[in-house]
mmCIF file of C-alpha atoms and ligand atoms in Angstrom:
data_model
loop_
_atom_site.group_PDB
_atom_site.id
_atom_site.type_symbol
_atom_site.label_atom_id
_atom_site.label_comp_id
_atom_site.label_asym_id
_atom_site.label_seq_id
_atom_site.Cartn_x
_atom_site.Cartn_y
_atom_site.Cartn_z
ATOM 1 C CA MET A 567 18.304 -9.358 14.196
ATOM 2 C CA ILE A 568 15.161 -8.921 11.046
ATOM 3 C CA SER A 569 15.613 -10.295 7.845
ATOM 4 C CA ILE A 570 12.700 -9.476 5.881
ATOM 5 C CA LYS A 571 12.893 -11.552 2.190
ATOM 6 C CA ASN A 572 10.831 -10.908 -0.687
ATOM 7 C CA VAL A 573 8.187 -9.663 1.610
ATOM 8 C CA ARG A 574 4.924 -8.767 -0.129
ATOM 9 C CA LYS A 575 1.352 -7.310 1.849
ATOM 10 C CA ILE A 576 -2.239 -6.997 -0.735
ATOM 11 C CA PHE A 577 -4.677 -5.988 0.280
ATOM 12 C CA PRO A 578 -7.985 -6.019 -1.542
ATOM 13 C CA SER A 579 -9.612 -2.566 -2.968
ATOM 14 C CA LYS A 580 -12.287 -0.938 -5.278
ATOM 15 C CA GLN A 581 -10.205 -1.378 -8.077
ATOM 16 C CA GLY A 582 -9.458 -4.832 -7.258
ATOM 17 C CA GLU A 583 -5.899 -5.005 -4.950
ATOM 18 C CA LEU A 584 -3.576 -2.548 -3.372
ATOM 19 C CA LYS A 585 -0.074 -3.442 -2.916
ATOM 20 C CA ALA A 586 0.584 -1.915 0.580
ATOM 21 C CA VAL A 587 3.970 -3.545 0.406
ATOM 22 C CA ASP A 588 5.643 -4.682 -3.184
ATOM 23 C CA ASP A 589 8.973 -7.116 -2.887
ATOM 24 C CA VAL A 590 10.569 -5.439 -0.198
ATOM 25 C CA ASN A 591 13.915 -6.834 0.823
ATOM 26 C CA LEU A 592 15.371 -5.611 4.262
ATOM 27 C CA GLU A 593 18.324 -6.940 6.831
ATOM 28 C CA VAL A 594 18.487 -4.879 10.020
ATOM 29 C CA GLN A 595 21.966 -5.854 12.380
ATOM 30 C CA GLY A 596 21.340 -6.647 15.763
ATOM 31 C CA GLY A 597 22.216 -3.285 17.725
ATOM 32 C CA GLU A 598 21.182 -0.806 15.246
ATOM 33 C CA ILE A 599 18.963 1.766 15.127
ATOM 34 C CA PHE A 600 17.281 1.579 11.883
ATOM 35 C CA GLY A 601 15.013 3.877 10.146
ATOM 36 C CA VAL A 602 11.641 4.043 7.544
ATOM 37 C CA ILE A 603 10.661 7.172 6.677
ATOM 38 C CA GLY A 604 8.034 7.921 3.714
ATOM 39 C CA TYR A 605 5.180 10.125 3.437
ATOM 40 C CA SER A 606 1.359 8.292 4.435
ATOM 41 C CA GLY A 607 0.384 5.507 2.551
ATOM 42 C CA ALA A 608 4.122 4.515 1.853
ATOM 43 C CA GLY A 609 3.574 1.048 3.435
ATOM 44 C CA LYS A 610 5.118 2.062 6.687
ATOM 45 C CA SER A 611 3.110 0.635 8.800
ATOM 46 C CA THR A 612 1.923 -2.332 7.140
ATOM 47 C CA LEU A 613 5.898 -2.952 6.907
ATOM 48 C CA ILE A 614 6.169 -2.530 10.973
ATOM 49 C CA ARG A 615 3.282 -4.539 11.594
ATOM 50 C CA MET A 616 4.556 -7.712 9.780
ATOM 51 C CA LEU A 617 7.900 -7.698 12.218
ATOM 52 C CA ASN A 618 5.753 -8.387 15.469
ATOM 53 C CA GLY A 619 3.138 -11.066 13.588
ATOM 54 C CA LEU A 620 0.077 -8.573 13.695
ATOM 55 C CA GLU A 621 0.105 -8.260 10.379
ATOM 56 C CA LEU A 622 0.840 -12.051 7.868
ATOM 57 C CA PRO A 623 2.594 -10.769 4.454
ATOM 58 C CA THR A 624 1.248 -12.379 1.185
ATOM 59 C CA ASP A 625 4.557 -13.536 -0.034
ATOM 60 C CA GLY A 626 8.002 -13.912 1.781
ATOM 61 C CA SER A 627 8.837 -14.141 4.816
ATOM 62 C CA VAL A 628 9.498 -12.309 7.904
ATOM 63 C CA THR A 629 12.465 -13.762 10.594
ATOM 64 C CA VAL A 630 13.190 -11.481 13.835
ATOM 65 C CA ALA A 631 15.630 -12.863 16.624
ATOM 66 C CA GLY A 632 15.676 -16.430 14.728
ATOM 67 C CA ARG A 633 12.063 -16.916 14.285
ATOM 68 C CA VAL A 634 10.272 -17.087 11.234
ATOM 69 C CA ILE A 635 7.663 -14.782 12.340
ATOM 70 C CA SER A 636 5.399 -15.047 9.008
ATOM 71 C CA LYS A 637 5.076 -18.854 9.548
ATOM 72 C CA ILE A 638 4.205 -19.450 13.743
ATOM 73 C CA LYS A 639 1.007 -19.358 15.247
ATOM 74 C CA GLY A 640 -0.484 -19.889 18.867
ATOM 75 C CA ALA A 641 1.153 -19.767 21.785
ATOM 76 C CA GLU A 642 4.676 -19.661 19.495
ATOM 77 C CA LEU A 643 3.823 -16.485 18.456
ATOM 78 C CA ARG A 644 3.218 -15.282 21.755
ATOM 79 C CA GLU A 645 6.455 -16.502 22.796
ATOM 80 C CA ALA A 646 8.037 -14.375 19.871
ATOM 81 C CA ARG A 647 6.096 -11.252 20.595
ATOM 82 C CA GLN A 648 7.486 -10.718 23.912
ATOM 83 C CA GLU A 649 11.380 -10.170 22.568
ATOM 84 C CA ILE A 650 9.358 -7.752 19.703
ATOM 85 C CA SER A 651 8.019 -4.519 21.807
ATOM 86 C CA MET A 652 6.484 -1.509 20.111
ATOM 87 C CA ILE A 653 5.753 2.224 21.242
ATOM 88 C CA PHE A 654 3.144 4.585 19.450
ATOM 89 C CA GLN A 655 2.476 7.711 18.490
ATOM 90 C CA HIS A 656 -0.924 7.904 20.808
ATOM 91 C CA PHE A 657 1.113 5.885 23.835
ATOM 92 C CA ASN A 658 -2.181 3.252 23.618
ATOM 93 C CA LEU A 659 -1.801 3.229 27.381
ATOM 94 C CA LEU A 660 -4.015 2.022 29.941
ATOM 95 C CA TRP A 661 -6.060 4.960 31.008
ATOM 96 C CA SER A 662 -7.409 3.801 34.426
ATOM 97 C CA ARG A 663 -4.241 2.277 35.823
ATOM 98 C CA THR A 664 -1.288 4.086 37.123
ATOM 99 C CA VAL A 665 2.424 4.469 35.804
ATOM 100 C CA SER A 666 3.528 1.678 37.726
ATOM 101 C CA GLU A 667 0.433 -0.450 36.675
ATOM 102 C CA ASN A 668 0.697 0.522 33.111
ATOM 103 C CA ILE A 669 4.375 -0.345 33.000
ATOM 104 C CA ALA A 670 3.509 -3.583 35.348
ATOM 105 C CA PHE A 671 0.885 -4.930 32.783
ATOM 106 C CA PRO A 672 3.108 -6.679 30.384
ATOM 107 C CA LEU A 673 5.017 -8.514 33.637
ATOM 108 C CA GLU A 674 1.833 -9.658 35.304
ATOM 109 C CA ILE A 675 0.567 -11.376 31.745
ATOM 110 C CA ALA A 676 4.368 -13.254 32.025
ATOM 111 C CA GLY A 677 3.626 -14.609 35.547
ATOM 112 C CA VAL A 678 6.285 -12.684 37.213
ATOM 113 C CA ASN A 679 5.502 -12.289 40.659
ATOM 114 C CA GLY A 680 4.836 -9.598 43.260
ATOM 115 C CA THR A 681 8.659 -8.842 44.390
ATOM 116 C CA GLN A 682 10.352 -9.512 41.565
ATOM 117 C CA ARG A 683 7.487 -7.183 39.224
ATOM 118 C CA LYS A 684 7.920 -4.774 41.633
ATOM 119 C CA ASN A 685 11.816 -4.085 41.609
ATOM 120 C CA ARG A 686 11.443 -4.792 37.940
ATOM 121 C CA VAL A 687 9.370 -1.738 37.775
ATOM 122 C CA ALA A 688 11.368 0.349 39.998
ATOM 123 C CA GLU A 689 13.945 -0.266 38.230
ATOM 124 C CA LEU A 690 12.038 0.888 34.337
ATOM 125 C CA ILE A 691 10.777 3.742 36.571
ATOM 126 C CA LYS A 692 14.204 4.892 36.764
ATOM 127 C CA LEU A 693 15.592 4.273 33.328
ATOM 128 C CA VAL A 694 12.695 6.163 31.535
ATOM 129 C CA GLY A 695 13.207 9.324 34.300
ATOM 130 C CA LEU A 696 10.110 8.885 35.647
ATOM 131 C CA GLU A 697 10.904 9.110 39.248
ATOM 132 C CA GLY A 698 8.010 10.079 41.529
ATOM 133 C CA ARG A 699 5.447 10.222 38.972
ATOM 134 C CA GLU A 700 4.623 6.396 40.344
ATOM 135 C CA ASN A 701 0.967 7.039 41.321
ATOM 136 C CA ALA A 702 0.470 9.232 38.748
ATOM 137 C CA TYR A 703 -2.412 8.350 35.945
ATOM 138 C CA PRO A 704 -1.679 8.675 32.488
ATOM 139 C CA SER A 705 -3.931 11.953 31.950
ATOM 140 C CA GLN A 706 -2.098 13.461 34.304
ATOM 141 C CA LEU A 707 1.521 13.073 32.536
ATOM 142 C CA SER A 708 2.458 15.376 30.045
ATOM 143 C CA GLY A 709 3.057 13.918 25.791
ATOM 144 C CA GLY A 710 6.401 12.927 26.934
ATOM 145 C CA GLN A 711 6.319 11.440 30.426
ATOM 146 C CA LYS A 712 3.242 9.076 28.568
ATOM 147 C CA GLN A 713 5.596 7.896 26.195
ATOM 148 C CA ARG A 714 8.031 7.040 28.976
ATOM 149 C CA VAL A 715 5.915 5.391 29.728
ATOM 150 C CA GLY A 716 5.358 3.289 26.469
ATOM 151 C CA ILE A 717 8.971 2.860 26.344
ATOM 152 C CA ALA A 718 9.313 1.708 29.906
ATOM 153 C CA ARG A 719 6.051 -0.987 29.817
ATOM 154 C CA ALA A 720 8.002 -1.723 25.939
ATOM 155 C CA LEU A 721 11.163 -2.821 27.818
ATOM 156 C CA ALA A 722 9.437 -4.513 30.644
ATOM 157 C CA ASN A 723 10.094 -8.650 29.415
ATOM 158 C CA ASN A 724 13.264 -7.555 28.080
ATOM 159 C CA PRO A 725 12.988 -7.269 24.448
ATOM 160 C CA LYS A 726 15.541 -7.834 21.609
ATOM 161 C CA VAL A 727 13.800 -5.575 19.401
ATOM 162 C CA LEU A 728 11.798 -2.559 19.736
ATOM 163 C CA LEU A 729 9.193 -1.220 16.982
ATOM 164 C CA CYS A 730 8.824 2.676 16.935
ATOM 165 C CA ASP A 731 5.284 4.054 15.491
ATOM 166 C CA GLU A 732 5.898 7.661 14.546
ATOM 167 C CA ALA A 733 6.681 7.874 18.704
ATOM 168 C CA THR A 734 7.290 11.217 18.856
ATOM 169 C CA SER A 735 4.729 13.089 16.199
ATOM 170 C CA ALA A 736 2.853 13.777 18.556
ATOM 171 C CA LEU A 737 5.291 15.891 20.424
ATOM 172 C CA ASP A 738 6.639 18.966 20.633
ATOM 173 C CA PRO A 739 9.921 19.532 19.290
ATOM 174 C CA GLN A 740 11.964 19.799 22.008
ATOM 175 C CA THR A 741 10.076 16.549 23.397
ATOM 176 C CA THR A 742 10.884 14.961 20.785
ATOM 177 C CA ASP A 743 14.190 15.452 21.411
ATOM 178 C CA SER A 744 13.996 13.763 24.964
ATOM 179 C CA ILE A 745 12.949 10.975 23.787
ATOM 180 C CA LEU A 746 15.582 10.529 21.213
ATOM 181 C CA GLU A 747 18.190 10.820 23.334
ATOM 182 C CA LEU A 748 16.313 8.050 25.762
ATOM 183 C CA LEU A 749 15.930 5.959 22.789
ATOM 184 C CA VAL A 750 19.561 6.493 21.770
ATOM 185 C CA ASP A 751 20.513 5.499 25.162
ATOM 186 C CA ILE A 752 18.534 2.821 25.544
ATOM 187 C CA ASN A 753 19.994 1.497 22.428
ATOM 188 C CA LYS A 754 23.620 1.949 23.722
ATOM 189 C CA ARG A 755 23.425 0.279 27.269
ATOM 190 C CA LEU A 756 21.218 -2.423 26.704
ATOM 191 C CA GLY A 757 22.294 -2.995 23.103
ATOM 192 C CA LEU A 758 18.536 -2.807 22.361
ATOM 193 C CA THR A 759 17.602 -3.295 17.681
ATOM 194 C CA ILE A 760 15.537 -0.499 16.999
ATOM 195 C CA VAL A 761 13.553 0.163 14.158
ATOM 196 C CA LEU A 762 11.409 3.150 13.866
ATOM 197 C CA ILE A 763 8.934 4.683 11.006
ATOM 198 C CA THR A 764 8.353 8.452 10.709
ATOM 199 C CA HIS A 765 7.614 10.648 8.254
ATOM 200 C CA GLU A 766 9.883 12.815 9.758
ATOM 201 C CA MET A 767 13.562 13.448 8.685
ATOM 202 C CA HIS A 768 15.426 15.143 11.463
ATOM 203 C CA VAL A 769 14.194 12.339 13.490
ATOM 204 C CA ILE A 770 15.991 9.697 10.968
ATOM 205 C CA ARG A 771 19.004 12.426 11.270
ATOM 206 C CA LYS A 772 19.086 12.332 15.080
ATOM 207 C CA ILE A 773 19.574 8.977 15.527
ATOM 208 C CA CYS A 774 19.190 6.485 13.016
ATOM 209 C CA HIS A 775 22.713 4.314 11.778
ATOM 210 C CA ARG A 776 20.778 3.502 7.852
ATOM 211 C CA VAL A 777 17.299 4.503 6.689
ATOM 212 C CA ALA A 778 15.037 3.124 4.002
ATOM 213 C CA VAL A 779 13.231 5.053 1.854
ATOM 214 C CA MET A 780 9.590 3.833 1.011
ATOM 215 C CA GLU A 781 7.035 4.911 -1.746
ATOM 216 C CA SER A 782 3.883 3.281 -3.023
ATOM 217 C CA GLY A 783 5.012 0.234 -0.779
ATOM 218 C CA ARG A 784 8.545 -0.273 -2.392
ATOM 219 C CA VAL A 785 11.999 0.695 -0.691
ATOM 220 C CA VAL A 786 13.566 3.073 -3.283
ATOM 221 C CA GLU A 787 16.813 3.822 -1.379
ATOM 222 C CA LEU A 788 18.574 2.119 1.641
ATOM 223 C CA GLY A 789 21.895 3.558 2.920
ATOM 224 C CA SER A 790 23.610 4.864 5.716
ATOM 225 C CA VAL A 791 22.131 8.209 7.473
ATOM 226 C CA LEU A 792 25.225 9.945 6.136
ATOM 227 C CA ASP A 793 25.375 8.777 2.851
ATOM 228 C CA VAL A 794 22.019 9.077 2.554
ATOM 229 C CA PHE A 795 22.421 13.296 3.682
ATOM 230 C CA LYS A 796 25.293 13.601 1.996
ATOM 231 C CA ASN A 797 23.686 12.232 -1.422
ATOM 232 C CA PRO A 798 20.241 11.262 -1.646
ATOM 233 C CA GLN A 799 19.996 9.737 -5.203
ATOM 234 C CA GLU A 800 15.546 9.360 -5.611
ATOM 235 C CA PRO A 801 13.712 12.955 -5.604
ATOM 236 C CA ILE A 802 11.312 11.490 -3.061
ATOM 237 C CA THR A 803 14.996 11.340 -0.535
ATOM 238 C CA LYS A 804 15.823 14.710 -1.794
ATOM 239 C CA ARG A 805 12.736 16.470 -0.145
ATOM 240 C CA PHE A 806 13.722 14.639 2.682
ATOM 241 C CA VAL A 807 16.607 15.601 3.025
ATOM 242 C CA GLN A 808 15.444 19.089 2.053
ATOM 243 C CA GLN A 809 13.054 19.074 5.929
ATOM 244 C CA VAL A 810 15.864 18.864 7.774
ATOM 245 C CA THR A 811 18.105 21.672 5.662
ATOM 246 C CA GLU A 812 15.438 24.309 5.860
ATOM 247 C CA PRO A 813 16.304 25.790 9.127
ATOM 248 C CA GLU A 814 18.943 27.356 7.120
ATOM 249 C CA GLU A 815 16.368 29.056 4.691
ATOM 250 C CA THR A 816 14.543 30.332 7.236
ATOM 251 C CA LYS A 817 17.292 33.041 8.263
ATOM 252 C CA GLU A 818 17.353 33.989 5.377
ATOM 253 C CA THR A 819 13.465 34.012 5.162
ATOM 254 C CA ILE A 820 13.795 36.024 8.470
ATOM 255 C CA LYS A 821 16.449 38.711 7.523
ATOM 256 C CA HIS A 822 14.544 39.144 4.321
ATOM 257 C CA LEU A 823 11.034 40.163 6.405
ATOM 258 C CA LEU A 824 13.006 42.252 9.096
ATOM 259 C CA GLU A 825 14.063 44.641 5.601
ATOM 260 C CA LEU A 826 10.441 44.999 4.362
ATOM 261 C CA TYR A 827 8.949 44.573 7.775
ATOM 262 C CA PRO A 828 10.297 47.506 10.100
ATOM 263 C CA SER A 829 7.284 48.620 11.893
ATOM 264 C CA GLY A 830 4.527 46.400 13.733
ATOM 265 C CA GLN A 831 5.916 42.282 14.986
ATOM 266 C CA VAL A 832 6.866 39.933 12.462
ATOM 267 C CA VAL A 833 6.033 36.672 14.216
ATOM 268 C CA GLN A 834 7.516 33.175 13.262
ATOM 269 C CA LEU A 835 4.586 30.666 13.988
ATOM 270 C CA SER A 836 5.368 26.666 14.409
ATOM 271 C CA PHE A 837 2.386 24.334 14.187
ATOM 272 C CA ILE A 838 3.090 20.193 15.070
ATOM 273 C CA GLY A 839 0.497 18.247 15.551
ATOM 274 C CA GLU A 840 -3.437 18.619 15.348
ATOM 275 C CA ALA A 841 -3.099 22.664 14.815
ATOM 276 C CA ALA A 842 -4.720 24.223 11.997
ATOM 277 C CA GLU A 843 -3.395 27.827 10.815
ATOM 278 C CA GLN A 844 -6.637 29.085 9.328
ATOM 279 C CA PRO A 845 -8.943 29.209 12.373
ATOM 280 C CA LEU A 846 -6.118 30.751 14.470
ATOM 281 C CA ILE A 847 -5.171 33.701 11.927
ATOM 282 C CA THR A 848 -9.084 34.300 10.995
ATOM 283 C CA ASN A 849 -9.515 34.805 15.323
ATOM 284 C CA ILE A 850 -6.965 37.080 15.566
ATOM 285 C CA ILE A 851 -8.302 39.016 12.465
ATOM 286 C CA LYS A 852 -11.596 38.714 14.344
ATOM 287 C CA ASP A 853 -10.386 39.259 17.897
ATOM 288 C CA PHE A 854 -7.603 41.659 18.108
ATOM 289 C CA ASN A 855 -7.260 45.155 16.707
ATOM 290 C CA VAL A 856 -3.983 44.641 14.616
ATOM 291 C CA VAL A 857 -3.564 44.415 10.591
ATOM 292 C CA VAL A 858 -2.491 40.945 10.033
ATOM 293 C CA ASN A 859 0.064 40.345 6.881
ATOM 294 C CA ILE A 860 0.597 36.515 5.985
ATOM 295 C CA LEU A 861 3.638 36.365 4.922
ATOM 296 C CA GLN A 862 5.265 33.239 4.143
ATOM 297 C CA GLY A 863 6.259 29.686 5.289
ATOM 298 C CA LYS A 864 5.283 26.145 4.804
ATOM 299 C CA ILE A 865 2.560 23.815 6.663
ATOM 300 C CA SER A 866 2.438 20.082 5.343
ATOM 301 C CA HIS A 867 -0.994 18.427 6.001
ATOM 302 C CA THR A 868 -1.043 14.826 7.426
ATOM 303 C CA GLN A 869 -3.009 12.623 8.361
ATOM 304 C CA ASN A 870 -0.804 12.737 11.647
ATOM 305 C CA GLY A 871 -1.708 16.277 11.998
ATOM 306 C CA SER A 872 0.106 19.333 10.890
ATOM 307 C CA TYR A 873 3.775 20.648 10.790
ATOM 308 C CA GLY A 874 5.307 23.248 9.421
ATOM 309 C CA THR A 875 6.774 27.005 9.831
ATOM 310 C CA LEU A 876 4.472 29.870 9.316
ATOM 311 C CA PHE A 877 5.790 34.171 9.091
ATOM 312 C CA ILE A 878 2.878 36.796 9.900
ATOM 313 C CA HIS A 879 3.398 40.599 10.384
ATOM 314 C CA LEU A 880 1.117 41.863 13.016
ATOM 315 C CA ASP A 881 1.154 45.587 13.261
ATOM 316 C CA GLY A 882 -0.686 48.253 15.673
ATOM 317 C CA LEU A 883 -0.933 49.282 18.992
ATOM 318 C CA SER A 884 2.265 47.358 21.089
ATOM 319 C CA SER A 885 -0.324 46.311 23.565
ATOM 320 C CA GLU A 886 -2.496 44.949 20.874
ATOM 321 C CA ILE A 887 -0.226 42.770 19.424
ATOM 322 C CA GLN A 888 0.987 41.706 22.713
ATOM 323 C CA LYS A 889 -3.072 40.635 23.447
ATOM 324 C CA ALA A 890 -3.230 38.466 20.121
ATOM 325 C CA ILE A 891 0.383 37.547 20.611
ATOM 326 C CA ASP A 892 -0.930 35.651 24.062
ATOM 327 C CA TYR A 893 -3.929 34.150 22.500
ATOM 328 C CA ILE A 894 -1.456 32.455 19.993
ATOM 329 C CA HIS A 895 0.672 31.164 23.160
ATOM 330 C CA SER A 896 -2.797 30.165 24.500
ATOM 331 C CA GLN A 897 -3.051 27.492 21.194
ATOM 332 C CA GLN A 898 -0.215 25.708 22.037
ATOM 333 C CA VAL A 899 1.053 26.631 19.088
ATOM 334 C CA GLY A 900 5.213 28.030 18.810
ATOM 335 C CA VAL A 901 5.370 31.298 18.740
ATOM 336 C CA GLU A 902 8.771 33.546 18.477
ATOM 337 C CA VAL A 903 8.539 36.995 18.055
ATOM 338 C CA ILE A 904 11.483 37.949 15.316
ATOM 339 C CA SER A 905 11.369 41.826 15.533
ATOM 340 C CA ASN A 906 10.157 44.375 17.695
ATOM 341 C CA GLY A 907 9.737 47.689 15.728
HETATM 342 P P1 LIG B 833 1.840 4.865 5.791
HETATM 343 O O1 LIG B 833 2.385 3.707 7.583
HETATM 344 O O2 LIG B 833 3.335 4.421 5.288
HETATM 345 O O3 LIG B 833 0.904 5.635 6.043
HETATM 346 P P2 LIG B 833 -0.112 1.812 5.091
HETATM 347 O O4 LIG B 833 1.051 0.384 5.774
HETATM 348 O O5 LIG B 833 -0.351 2.313 6.556
HETATM 349 O O6 LIG B 833 0.916 3.845 5.270
HETATM 350 O O7 LIG B 833 -0.990 2.154 4.135
HETATM 351 C C1 LIG B 833 -0.074 1.779 2.907
HETATM 352 C C2 LIG B 833 -1.539 1.620 2.031
HETATM 353 O O8 LIG B 833 -1.905 0.331 2.379
HETATM 354 C C3 LIG B 833 -2.447 2.228 1.939
HETATM 355 O O9 LIG B 833 -2.875 2.853 0.729
HETATM 356 C C4 LIG B 833 -3.400 2.314 2.984
HETATM 357 O O10 LIG B 833 -4.857 2.526 2.606
HETATM 358 C C5 LIG B 833 -3.980 0.323 2.587
HETATM 359 N N1 LIG B 833 -4.147 -0.537 3.974
HETATM 360 C C6 LIG B 833 -3.133 -0.224 5.009
HETATM 361 N N2 LIG B 833 -3.840 -1.048 5.814
HETATM 362 C C7 LIG B 833 -4.970 -1.325 5.253
HETATM 363 C C8 LIG B 833 -5.738 -2.577 5.307
HETATM 364 N N3 LIG B 833 -5.645 -3.334 7.058
HETATM 365 N N4 LIG B 833 -6.712 -2.804 4.336
HETATM 366 C C9 LIG B 833 -6.823 -2.340 3.378
HETATM 367 N N5 LIG B 833 -6.026 -1.256 3.118
HETATM 368 C C10 LIG B 833 -5.113 -1.025 3.958
#
C-alpha cells in the first residue's frame, strides 16, 4: 500500500542544511497498522507529510495506493489525496461548523449531493459513536469527541490510508484508549491501512502491528511490535520500551513510599498535556496549610507538552490535605491518593 524508497528531505538551515529525513526505506502492507516512533525532531512529521504530498522529498520516491505521490501535482495530486486522509493532535476542526457540517465538509468538496451526503454523514456519526451530538459545535465537545469528529471527517471519502499525526497526544489516558480502540475497530471493519506517528510507546504497543523507530532522520530499528518489545536492539528503542514497562516499577515505588511515609498522604500525580508541575506545587505550598515533600517520579517535557508521574507527600490536618487535593483536581492533573495515614 505504501512504499518509501531512498527518501531524503533536506531543509536549508543556518548551518547549511538539515537532514530531516535521511535515506528512509519502508514498505507498509494494505490493512496494516504501522507506527513510527521517535522523540521530537526525529523527522516523523516530515516523513508522514511526504505520504500525502504536503512535503516533497529532496530525493527518492513515495508511492501510496499505486500512485507515485512524490511525482504528481495539481488535480492528480488532489485526486490521490482523497485516498489518503489525516487526523491531527489538535483535531483541526472548523469551529464555526457543527459536528455534522464538519463531517460533511470533504463530501461537499468532492461534490457529493444533498441526500447522499446526509446519509453518509449519518453513517459516519454512527461509526464513530457520536449519535445525539450532530448539532453540537466543536467547543461543546470533549477532546475525545473532537477526535471522533476528526476521524469521521477523515473517513468521509472512503480513503485507503489514514495518517495519524500524534492523534492521541492531547488526550488523557482513558480517552486515548477509547480513540485507539476506535482506530482498531475501523482498521478491522474497513481494512483501512493506518500509519501513525507518536512519541508514546504505549500507543504503539496497544494497536500497531509493526513499528519503525526514528532517530535523527533515520529509521534505526524496524520490526513487529512483539519482537521489538521482546528484544529491543538500539539504546533508543530500549528507552521507549522502558516507558511502557514502568508501571511495574511504579508498584514497587508505591510500596516503598508507604513504608517511608506512614503519616499524612502520599499522592500520585499524572501529568499529560500542557500541565506544569512547578506552579502547581508552588501554589499548594502557598495556599494550603500542609507540608509538601516532593518525593520522586519522572516528568518529560516535549514540544507536545508534559507527561509523566510525580509522587508527593502531604502532611497536616486531614481537612487541609483534602482541600489541597481538591485544588489539584481542579487543575486537570490526574491525582490518585495512595495512602490514608
Ligand atoms: P518530529 O515530527 O519527529 O518532531 P519533524 O519532522 O517535525 O520531527 O522535524 C525534523 C527536523 O526537521 C527538525 O529539526 C525540524 O526543526 C526540521 N524541520 C521540519 N520542518 C521544517 C521546515 N519546514 N523548515 C526547516 N526545518 C524543518
